[in-house]
Tab-separated table of C-alpha atoms and ligand atoms in Angstrom:
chain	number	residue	atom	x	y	z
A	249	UNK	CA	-13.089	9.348	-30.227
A	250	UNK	CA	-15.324	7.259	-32.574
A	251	UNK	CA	-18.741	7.262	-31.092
A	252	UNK	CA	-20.913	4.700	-29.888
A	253	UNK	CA	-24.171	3.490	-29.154
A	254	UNK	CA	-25.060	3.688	-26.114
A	255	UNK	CA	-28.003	0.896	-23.905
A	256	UNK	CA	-29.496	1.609	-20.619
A	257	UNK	CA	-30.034	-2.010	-19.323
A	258	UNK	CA	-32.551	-2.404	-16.400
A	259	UNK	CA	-31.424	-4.751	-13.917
A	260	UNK	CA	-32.941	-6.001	-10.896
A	261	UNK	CA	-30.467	-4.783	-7.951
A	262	UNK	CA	-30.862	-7.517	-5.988
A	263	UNK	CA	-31.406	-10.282	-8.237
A	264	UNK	CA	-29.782	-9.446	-11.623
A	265	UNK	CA	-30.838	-11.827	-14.273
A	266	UNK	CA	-27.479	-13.678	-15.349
A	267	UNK	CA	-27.865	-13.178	-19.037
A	268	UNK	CA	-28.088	-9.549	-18.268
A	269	UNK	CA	-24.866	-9.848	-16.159
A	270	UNK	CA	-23.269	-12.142	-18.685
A	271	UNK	CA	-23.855	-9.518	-21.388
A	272	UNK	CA	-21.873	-7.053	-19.321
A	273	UNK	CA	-19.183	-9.033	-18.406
A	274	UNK	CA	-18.937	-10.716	-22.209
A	275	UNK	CA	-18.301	-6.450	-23.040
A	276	UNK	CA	-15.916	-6.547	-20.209
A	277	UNK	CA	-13.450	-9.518	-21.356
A	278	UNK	CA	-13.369	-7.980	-24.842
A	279	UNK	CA	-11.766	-4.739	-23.219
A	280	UNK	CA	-14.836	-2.434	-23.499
A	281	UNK	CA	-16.322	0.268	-20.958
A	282	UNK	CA	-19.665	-1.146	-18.853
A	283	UNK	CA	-21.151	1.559	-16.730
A	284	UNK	CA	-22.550	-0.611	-13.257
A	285	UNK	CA	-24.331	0.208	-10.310
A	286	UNK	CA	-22.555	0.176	-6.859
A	287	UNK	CA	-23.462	0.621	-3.247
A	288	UNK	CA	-21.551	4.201	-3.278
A	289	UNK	CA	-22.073	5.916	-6.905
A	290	UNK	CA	-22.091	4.552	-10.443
A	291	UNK	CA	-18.525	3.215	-11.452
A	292	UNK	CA	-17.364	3.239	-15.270
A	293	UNK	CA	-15.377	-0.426	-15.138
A	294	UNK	CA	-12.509	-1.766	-17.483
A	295	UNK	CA	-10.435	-5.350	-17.023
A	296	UNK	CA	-8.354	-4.070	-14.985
A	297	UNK	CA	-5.484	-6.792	-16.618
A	298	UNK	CA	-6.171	-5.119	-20.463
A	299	UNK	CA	-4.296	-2.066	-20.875
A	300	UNK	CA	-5.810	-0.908	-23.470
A	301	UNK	CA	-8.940	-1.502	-22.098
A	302	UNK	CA	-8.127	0.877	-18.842
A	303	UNK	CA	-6.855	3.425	-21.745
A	304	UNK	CA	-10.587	3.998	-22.919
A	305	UNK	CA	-11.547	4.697	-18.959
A	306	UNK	CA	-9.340	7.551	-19.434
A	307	UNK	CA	-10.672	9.099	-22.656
A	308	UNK	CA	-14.180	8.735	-22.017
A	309	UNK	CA	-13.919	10.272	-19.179
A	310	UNK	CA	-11.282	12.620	-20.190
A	311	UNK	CA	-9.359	12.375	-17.040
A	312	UNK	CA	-5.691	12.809	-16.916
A	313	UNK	CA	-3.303	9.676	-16.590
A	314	UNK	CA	-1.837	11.187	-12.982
A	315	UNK	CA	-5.191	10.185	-11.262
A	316	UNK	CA	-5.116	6.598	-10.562
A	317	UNK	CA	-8.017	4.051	-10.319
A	318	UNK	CA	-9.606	1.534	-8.079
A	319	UNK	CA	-9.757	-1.567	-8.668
A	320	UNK	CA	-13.012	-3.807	-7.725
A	321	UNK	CA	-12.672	-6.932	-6.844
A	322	UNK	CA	-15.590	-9.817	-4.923
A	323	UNK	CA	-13.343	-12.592	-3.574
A	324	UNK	CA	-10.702	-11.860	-0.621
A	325	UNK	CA	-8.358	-14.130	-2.097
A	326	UNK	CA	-7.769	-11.613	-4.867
A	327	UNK	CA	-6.564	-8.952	-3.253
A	328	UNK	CA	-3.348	-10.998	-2.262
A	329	UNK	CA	-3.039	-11.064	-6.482
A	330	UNK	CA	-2.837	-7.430	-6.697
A	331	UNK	CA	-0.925	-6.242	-3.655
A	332	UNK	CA	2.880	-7.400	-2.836
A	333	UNK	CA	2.164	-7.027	1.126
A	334	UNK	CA	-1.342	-7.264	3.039
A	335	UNK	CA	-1.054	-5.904	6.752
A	336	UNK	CA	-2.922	-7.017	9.558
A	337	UNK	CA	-4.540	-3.816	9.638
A	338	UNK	CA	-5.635	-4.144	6.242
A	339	UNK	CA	-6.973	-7.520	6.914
A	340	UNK	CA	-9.047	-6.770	10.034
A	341	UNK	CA	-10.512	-3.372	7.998
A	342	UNK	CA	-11.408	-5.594	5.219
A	343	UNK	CA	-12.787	-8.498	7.388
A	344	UNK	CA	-14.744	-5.488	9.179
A	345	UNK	CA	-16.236	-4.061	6.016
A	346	UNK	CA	-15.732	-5.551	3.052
A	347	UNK	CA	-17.894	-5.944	1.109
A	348	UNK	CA	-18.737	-2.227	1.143
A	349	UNK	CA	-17.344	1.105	0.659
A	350	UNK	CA	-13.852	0.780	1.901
A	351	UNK	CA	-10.896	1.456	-0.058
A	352	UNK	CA	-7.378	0.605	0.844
A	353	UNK	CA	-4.271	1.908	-0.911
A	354	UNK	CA	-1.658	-0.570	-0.420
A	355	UNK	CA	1.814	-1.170	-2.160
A	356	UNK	CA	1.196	-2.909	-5.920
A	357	UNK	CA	2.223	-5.824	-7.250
A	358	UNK	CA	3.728	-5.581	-10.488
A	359	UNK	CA	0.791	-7.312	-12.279
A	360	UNK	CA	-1.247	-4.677	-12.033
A	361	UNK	CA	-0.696	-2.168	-14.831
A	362	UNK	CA	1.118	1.176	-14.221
A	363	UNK	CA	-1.611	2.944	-16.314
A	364	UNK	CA	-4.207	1.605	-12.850
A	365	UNK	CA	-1.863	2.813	-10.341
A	366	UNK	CA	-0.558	6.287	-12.356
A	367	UNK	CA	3.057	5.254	-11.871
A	368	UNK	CA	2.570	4.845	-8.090
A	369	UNK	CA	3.906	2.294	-6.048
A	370	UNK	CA	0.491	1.720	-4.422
A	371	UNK	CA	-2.758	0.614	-5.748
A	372	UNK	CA	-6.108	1.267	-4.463
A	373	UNK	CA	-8.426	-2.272	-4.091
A	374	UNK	CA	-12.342	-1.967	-2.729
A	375	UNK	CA	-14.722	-5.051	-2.321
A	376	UNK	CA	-18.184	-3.419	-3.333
A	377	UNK	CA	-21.128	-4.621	-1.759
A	378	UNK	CA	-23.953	-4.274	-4.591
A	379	UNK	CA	-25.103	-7.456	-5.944
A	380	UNK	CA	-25.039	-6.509	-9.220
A	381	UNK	CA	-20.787	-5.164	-9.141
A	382	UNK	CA	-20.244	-8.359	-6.961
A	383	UNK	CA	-22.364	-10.369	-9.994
A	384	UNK	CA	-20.447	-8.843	-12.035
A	385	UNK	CA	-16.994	-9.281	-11.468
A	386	UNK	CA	-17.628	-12.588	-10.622
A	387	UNK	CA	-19.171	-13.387	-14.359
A	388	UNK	CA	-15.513	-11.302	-15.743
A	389	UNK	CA	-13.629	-13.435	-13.725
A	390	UNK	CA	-11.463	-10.637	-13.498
A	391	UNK	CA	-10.937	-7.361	-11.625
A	392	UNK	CA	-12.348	-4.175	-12.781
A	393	UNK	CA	-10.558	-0.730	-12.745
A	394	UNK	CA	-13.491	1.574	-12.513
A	395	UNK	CA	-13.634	5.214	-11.564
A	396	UNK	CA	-17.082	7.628	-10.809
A	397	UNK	CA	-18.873	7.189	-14.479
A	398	UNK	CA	-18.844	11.403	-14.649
A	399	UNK	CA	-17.086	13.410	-17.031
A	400	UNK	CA	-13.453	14.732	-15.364
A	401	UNK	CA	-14.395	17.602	-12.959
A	402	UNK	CA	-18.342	16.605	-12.923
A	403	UNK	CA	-20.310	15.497	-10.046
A	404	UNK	CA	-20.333	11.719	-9.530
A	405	UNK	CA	-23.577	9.652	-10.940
A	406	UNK	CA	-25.483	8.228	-8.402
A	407	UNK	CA	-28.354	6.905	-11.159
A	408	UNK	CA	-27.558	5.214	-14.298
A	409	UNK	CA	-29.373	8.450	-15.934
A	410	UNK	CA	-26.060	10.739	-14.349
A	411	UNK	CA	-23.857	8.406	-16.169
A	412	UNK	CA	-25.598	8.318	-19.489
A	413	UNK	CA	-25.711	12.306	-19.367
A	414	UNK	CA	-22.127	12.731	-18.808
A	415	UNK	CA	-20.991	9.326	-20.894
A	416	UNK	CA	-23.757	8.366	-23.702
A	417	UNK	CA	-21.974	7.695	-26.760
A	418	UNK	CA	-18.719	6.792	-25.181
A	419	UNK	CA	-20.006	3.732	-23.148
A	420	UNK	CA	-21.848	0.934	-25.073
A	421	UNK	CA	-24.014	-0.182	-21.950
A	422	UNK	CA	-24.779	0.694	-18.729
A	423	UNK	CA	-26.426	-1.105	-16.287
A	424	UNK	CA	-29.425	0.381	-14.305
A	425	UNK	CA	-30.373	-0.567	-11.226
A	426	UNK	CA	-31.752	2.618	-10.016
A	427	UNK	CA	-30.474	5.300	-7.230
A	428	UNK	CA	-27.432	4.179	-5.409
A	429	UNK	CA	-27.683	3.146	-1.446
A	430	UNK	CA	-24.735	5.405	-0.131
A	431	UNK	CA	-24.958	8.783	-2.908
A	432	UNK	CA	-20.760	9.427	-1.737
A	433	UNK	CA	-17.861	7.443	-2.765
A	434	UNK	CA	-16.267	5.177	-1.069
A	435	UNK	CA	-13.257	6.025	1.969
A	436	UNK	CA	-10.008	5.509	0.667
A	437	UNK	CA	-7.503	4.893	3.396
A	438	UNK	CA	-3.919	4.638	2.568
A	439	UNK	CA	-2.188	1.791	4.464
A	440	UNK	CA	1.083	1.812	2.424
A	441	UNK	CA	2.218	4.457	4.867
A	442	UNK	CA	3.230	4.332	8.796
A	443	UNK	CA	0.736	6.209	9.780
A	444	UNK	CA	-2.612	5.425	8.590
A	445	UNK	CA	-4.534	8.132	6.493
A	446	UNK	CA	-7.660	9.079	5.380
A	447	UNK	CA	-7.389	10.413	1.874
A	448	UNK	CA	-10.778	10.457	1.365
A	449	UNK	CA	-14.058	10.542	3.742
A	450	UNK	CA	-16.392	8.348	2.283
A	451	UNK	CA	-19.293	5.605	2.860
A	452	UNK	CA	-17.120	4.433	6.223
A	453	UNK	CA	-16.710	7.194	9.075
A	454	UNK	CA	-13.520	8.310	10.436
A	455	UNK	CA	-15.250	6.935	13.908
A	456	UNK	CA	-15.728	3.740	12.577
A	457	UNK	CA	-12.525	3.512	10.825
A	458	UNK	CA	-10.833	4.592	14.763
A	459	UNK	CA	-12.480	1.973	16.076
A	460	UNK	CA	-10.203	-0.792	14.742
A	461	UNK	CA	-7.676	1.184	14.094
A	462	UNK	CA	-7.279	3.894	16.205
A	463	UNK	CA	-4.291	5.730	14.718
A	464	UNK	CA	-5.899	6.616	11.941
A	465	UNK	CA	-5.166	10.492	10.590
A	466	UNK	CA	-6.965	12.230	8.460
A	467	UNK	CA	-5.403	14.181	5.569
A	468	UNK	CA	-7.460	17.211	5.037
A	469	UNK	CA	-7.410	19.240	1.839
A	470	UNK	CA	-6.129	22.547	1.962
A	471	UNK	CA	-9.002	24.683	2.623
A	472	UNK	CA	-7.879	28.088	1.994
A	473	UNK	CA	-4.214	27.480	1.605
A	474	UNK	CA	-1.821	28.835	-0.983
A	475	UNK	CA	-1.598	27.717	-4.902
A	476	UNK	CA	1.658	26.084	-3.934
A	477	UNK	CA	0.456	23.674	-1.253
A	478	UNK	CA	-2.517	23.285	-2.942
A	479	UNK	CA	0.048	21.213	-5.579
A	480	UNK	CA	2.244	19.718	-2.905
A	481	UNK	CA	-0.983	18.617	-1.424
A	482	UNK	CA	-2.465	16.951	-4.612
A	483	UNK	CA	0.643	14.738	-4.945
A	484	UNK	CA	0.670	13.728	-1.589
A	485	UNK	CA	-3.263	12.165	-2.759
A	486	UNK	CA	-3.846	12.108	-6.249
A	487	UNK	CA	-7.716	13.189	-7.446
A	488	UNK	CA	-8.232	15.086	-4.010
A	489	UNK	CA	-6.943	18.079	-5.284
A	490	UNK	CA	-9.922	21.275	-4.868
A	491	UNK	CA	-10.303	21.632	-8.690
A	492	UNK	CA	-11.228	18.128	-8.875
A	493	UNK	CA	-14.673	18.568	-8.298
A	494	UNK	CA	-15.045	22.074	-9.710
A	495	UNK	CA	-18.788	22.289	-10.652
A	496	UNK	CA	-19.926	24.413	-13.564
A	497	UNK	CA	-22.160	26.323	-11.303
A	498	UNK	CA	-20.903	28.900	-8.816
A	499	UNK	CA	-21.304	27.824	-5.102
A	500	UNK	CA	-21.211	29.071	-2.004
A	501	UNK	CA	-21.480	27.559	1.562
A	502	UNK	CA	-22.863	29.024	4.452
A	503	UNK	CA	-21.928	28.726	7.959
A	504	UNK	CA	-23.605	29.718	11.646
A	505	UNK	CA	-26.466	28.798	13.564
A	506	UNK	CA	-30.183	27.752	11.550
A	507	UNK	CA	-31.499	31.591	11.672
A	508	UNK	CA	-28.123	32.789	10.831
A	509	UNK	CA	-27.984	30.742	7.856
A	510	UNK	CA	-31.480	31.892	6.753
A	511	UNK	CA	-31.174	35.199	7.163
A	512	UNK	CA	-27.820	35.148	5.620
A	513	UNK	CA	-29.298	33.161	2.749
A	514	UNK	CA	-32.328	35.117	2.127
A	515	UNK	CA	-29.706	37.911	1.235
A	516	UNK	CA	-27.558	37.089	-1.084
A	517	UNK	CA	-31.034	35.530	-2.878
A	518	UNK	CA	-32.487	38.637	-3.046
A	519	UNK	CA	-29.276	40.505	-4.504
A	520	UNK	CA	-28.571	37.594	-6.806
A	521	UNK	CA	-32.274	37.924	-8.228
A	522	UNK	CA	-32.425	41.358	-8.566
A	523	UNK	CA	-29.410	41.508	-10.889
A	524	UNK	CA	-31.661	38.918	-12.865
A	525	UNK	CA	-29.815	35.505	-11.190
A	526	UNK	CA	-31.315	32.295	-10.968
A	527	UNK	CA	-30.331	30.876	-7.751
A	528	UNK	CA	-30.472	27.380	-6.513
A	529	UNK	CA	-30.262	26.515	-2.901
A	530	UNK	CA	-29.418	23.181	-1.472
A	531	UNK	CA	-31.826	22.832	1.760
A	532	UNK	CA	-32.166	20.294	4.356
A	533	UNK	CA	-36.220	19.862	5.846
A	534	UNK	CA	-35.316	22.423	8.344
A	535	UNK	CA	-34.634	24.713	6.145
A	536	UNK	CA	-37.940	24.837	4.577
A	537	UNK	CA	-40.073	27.370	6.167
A	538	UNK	CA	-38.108	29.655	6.049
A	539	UNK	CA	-36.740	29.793	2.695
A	540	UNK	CA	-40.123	28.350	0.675
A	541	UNK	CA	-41.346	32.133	-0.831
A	542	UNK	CA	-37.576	33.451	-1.836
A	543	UNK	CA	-38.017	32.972	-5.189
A	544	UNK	CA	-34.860	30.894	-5.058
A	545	UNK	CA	-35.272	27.463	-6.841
A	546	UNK	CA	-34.944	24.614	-3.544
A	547	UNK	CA	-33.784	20.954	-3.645
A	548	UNK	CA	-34.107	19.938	-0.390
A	549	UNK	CA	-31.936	16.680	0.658
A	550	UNK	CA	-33.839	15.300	3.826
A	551	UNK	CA	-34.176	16.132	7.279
A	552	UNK	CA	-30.608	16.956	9.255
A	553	UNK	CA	-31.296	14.399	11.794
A	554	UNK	CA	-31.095	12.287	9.410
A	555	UNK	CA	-27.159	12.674	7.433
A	556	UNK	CA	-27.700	9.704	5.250
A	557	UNK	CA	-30.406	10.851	3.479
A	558	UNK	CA	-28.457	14.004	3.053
A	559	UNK	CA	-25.486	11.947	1.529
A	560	UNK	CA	-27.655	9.829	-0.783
A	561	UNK	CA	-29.174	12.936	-2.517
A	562	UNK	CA	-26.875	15.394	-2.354
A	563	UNK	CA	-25.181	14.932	-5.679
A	564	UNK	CA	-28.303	14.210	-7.078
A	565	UNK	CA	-29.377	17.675	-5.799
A	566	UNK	CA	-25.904	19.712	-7.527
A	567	UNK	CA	-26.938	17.898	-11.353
A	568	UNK	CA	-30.651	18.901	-10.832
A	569	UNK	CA	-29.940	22.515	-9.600
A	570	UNK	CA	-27.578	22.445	-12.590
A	571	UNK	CA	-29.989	21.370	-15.178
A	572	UNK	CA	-32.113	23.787	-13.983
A	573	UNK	CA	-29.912	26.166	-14.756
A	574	UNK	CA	-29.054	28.190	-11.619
A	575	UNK	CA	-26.433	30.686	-12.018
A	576	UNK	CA	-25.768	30.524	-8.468
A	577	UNK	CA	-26.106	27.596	-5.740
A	578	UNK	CA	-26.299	28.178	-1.995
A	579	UNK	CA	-26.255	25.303	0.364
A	580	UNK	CA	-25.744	25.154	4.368
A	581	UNK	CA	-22.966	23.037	6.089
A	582	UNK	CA	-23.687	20.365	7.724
A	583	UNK	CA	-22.206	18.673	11.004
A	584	UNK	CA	-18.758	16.478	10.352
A	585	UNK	CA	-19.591	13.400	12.602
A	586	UNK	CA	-19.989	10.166	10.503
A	587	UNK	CA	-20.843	10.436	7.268
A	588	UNK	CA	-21.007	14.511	7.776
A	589	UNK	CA	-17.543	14.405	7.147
A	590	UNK	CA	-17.884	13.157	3.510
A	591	UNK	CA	-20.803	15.845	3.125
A	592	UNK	CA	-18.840	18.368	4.184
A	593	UNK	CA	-15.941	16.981	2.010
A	594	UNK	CA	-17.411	17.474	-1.495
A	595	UNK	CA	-19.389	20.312	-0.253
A	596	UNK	CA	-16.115	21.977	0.062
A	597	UNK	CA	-14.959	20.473	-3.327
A	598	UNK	CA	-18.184	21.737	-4.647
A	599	UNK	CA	-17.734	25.450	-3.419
A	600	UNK	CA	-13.965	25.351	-3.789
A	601	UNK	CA	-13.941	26.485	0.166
A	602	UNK	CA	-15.848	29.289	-0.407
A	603	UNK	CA	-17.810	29.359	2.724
A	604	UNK	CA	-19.661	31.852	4.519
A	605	UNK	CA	-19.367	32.217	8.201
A	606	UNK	CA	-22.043	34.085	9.338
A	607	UNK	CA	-21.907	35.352	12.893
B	67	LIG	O1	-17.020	4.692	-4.358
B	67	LIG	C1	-16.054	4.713	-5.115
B	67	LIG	O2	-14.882	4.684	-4.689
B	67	LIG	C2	-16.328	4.784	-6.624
B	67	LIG	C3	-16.997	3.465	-7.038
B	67	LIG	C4	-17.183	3.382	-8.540
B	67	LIG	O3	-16.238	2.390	-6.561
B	67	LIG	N1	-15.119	5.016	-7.344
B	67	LIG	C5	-14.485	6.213	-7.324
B	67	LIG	O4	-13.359	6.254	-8.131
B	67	LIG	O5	-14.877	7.158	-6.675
B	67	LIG	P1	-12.633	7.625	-8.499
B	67	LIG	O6	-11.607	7.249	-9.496
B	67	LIG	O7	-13.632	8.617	-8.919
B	67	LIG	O8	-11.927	8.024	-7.175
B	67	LIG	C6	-10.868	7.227	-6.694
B	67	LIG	C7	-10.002	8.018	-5.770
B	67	LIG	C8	-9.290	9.127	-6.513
B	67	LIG	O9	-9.315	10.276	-5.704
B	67	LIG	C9	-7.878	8.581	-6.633
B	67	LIG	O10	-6.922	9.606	-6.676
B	67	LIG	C10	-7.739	7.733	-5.386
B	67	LIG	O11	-9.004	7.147	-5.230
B	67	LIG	N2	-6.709	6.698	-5.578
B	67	LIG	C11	-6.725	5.672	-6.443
B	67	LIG	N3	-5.574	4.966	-6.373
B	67	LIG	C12	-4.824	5.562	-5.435
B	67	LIG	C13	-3.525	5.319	-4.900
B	67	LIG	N4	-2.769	4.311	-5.328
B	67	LIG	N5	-3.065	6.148	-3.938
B	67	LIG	C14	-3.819	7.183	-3.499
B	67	LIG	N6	-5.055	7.479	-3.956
B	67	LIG	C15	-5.542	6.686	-4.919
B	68	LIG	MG1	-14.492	10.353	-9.294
């Protein structure tokens, strides 16, 4: 692909100035990639309505055509444009948390492009709640088709700096409006089904999902399943497949009580070191003390009391333990209640299940 220029715009996230905005959208309407902020991580946005236009999402990214895209929209009204049938469900859910980082999967309408939806009957609509998407799609008076603004199989970008790492010279802009709010995408929740399902924890807990709709199941990935429903699996919820988020760096996850972990930890750093490793470990506050003098290089995500501080840095935390070149990355698990569940989630994605129990 023909390369490009690529400007970092700084934008005020509250108050974007509109000439800023309008230069974005202007890109937008001519079918070309804009990299914007939103409340969850850094999306790489496309008229959703130009085909060709969602094609170049695809190669910069280099993500296969089976994994299909949200699409971003800032009015209500529009989702009835995109969808052929809007529960009750999905309008209470929406009224409850829209704008924010909700994502329903609900059967298409044919005006939305089959290169969007990857074939599928369904398509996957969220109403983001940064000013500057909402700003946005207003000014494009369209919707936008936007993915994570990583590379296929990198960590999602939750600063504009991610995104120009993984996309400079395949994007010509993206907007900066500093460190997203959330750090973990958004919770998709398919609604085309009888049974509502979680396909994806995310910026909205499972609890607070249950409590408008309590029927709510979760899909989990396979964990430590076989190749075969590993495949079966991905069908059933395109992109959630384990590869997905395979990070260059090997990691591992441990599991067991604070001193277990440490000890545990303190370990394998030790063995990893002395065959001339460098390891990077992924600690929360409390893990300080005791790992400070292992010679292990530490990112340390906030305190565990406090899970969305963990969310907001944690990917953050994989891209700098991977610049700094770690052979080897280490991380605890963390409680799945609220927003622990998305944690955990890419975590597990991260380590591709390879966790530690120590006991
Ligand atoms: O927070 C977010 O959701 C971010 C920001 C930019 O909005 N976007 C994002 O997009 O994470 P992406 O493409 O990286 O992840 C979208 C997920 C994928 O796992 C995809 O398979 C799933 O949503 N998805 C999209 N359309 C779907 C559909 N029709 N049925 C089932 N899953 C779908
Ligand atoms: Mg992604």
């Amino acid at each position: 692909m023909q390369s490009v220029q690529t400007t970092l715009l700084a934008v005020d996230p509250l108050q974007p100035a509109p000439a800023d905005i309008e230069r974005a959208a202007a890109l937008l309407r001519a079918g070309q990639l804009v990299v914007f902020p939103t409340e969850t991580v850094y999306g790489l946005g496309a008229d959703a309505l130009q085909v060709q236009a969602v094609h170049s999402i695809f190669t910069a990214k280099g993500r296969p055509y089976s994994d299909p895209l949200i699409v971003h929209i800032a009015e209500y009204q529009t989702l009835a444009m995109l969808v052929t049938h809007i529960p009750q469900d999905a309008l209470r859910l929406a009224e409850a948390f829209w704008p924010g980082p909700l994502t329903l999967v609900l059967p298409a309408h044919e005006r939305v492009p089959r290169i969007v939806t990857a074939g599928m009957p369904t398509v996957a609509v969220r109403m983001p709640r940064h000013p500057v998407a909402l700003a946005l799609i207003r000014a494009t008076a369209t919707q936008i088709a936007a993915p994570s603004a990583n590379r296929f199989m990198h960590i999602s970008p939750t600063t504009a700096q991610h995104a120009f790492t993984d996309l400079h010279g395949r994007v010509p802009l993206i907007l900066d409006a500093g460190p997203c709010e959330i750090g973990v995408e958004s919770t998709v929740l398919d609604l085309s089904t009888d049974i509502p399902t979680l396909l994806r924890p995310g910026g909205v807990s499972l609890e607070m999902l249950r409590t408008l709709l309590p029927t709510v199941q979760h899909f989990t990935s396979p964990r430590a399943s076989s190749l075969e429903q590993n495949i079966a699996d991905a069908h059933k919820s395109p992109g959630q497949m384990l590869v997905h988020y395979a990070p260059t760096v090997p990691t591992y996850l441990f599991d067991g009580s604070l001193s277990q972990i440490h000890t545990a930890m303190l370990t394998t750093i030790q063995q990893h070191l002395a065959q001339g490793q460098h390891v990077g470990v992924l600690i929360a506050d409390e893990d300080l003390s005791a790992l400070q003098n292992s010679g292990a290089k530490l990112y340390t995500l906030g305190s565990l009391t406090q899970p969305e501080q963990i969310a907001a840095h944690l990917f953050a935390g994989l891209r700098a333990l991977e610049e700094a070149n770690v052979t080897l990355i280490l991380c605890r698990t963390f409680a799945e209640q609220g927003i622990g569940l998305a944690i955990q989630d890419r975590l597990l994605k991260a380590s591709g299940s390879k966790i530690i129990t120590v006991s």
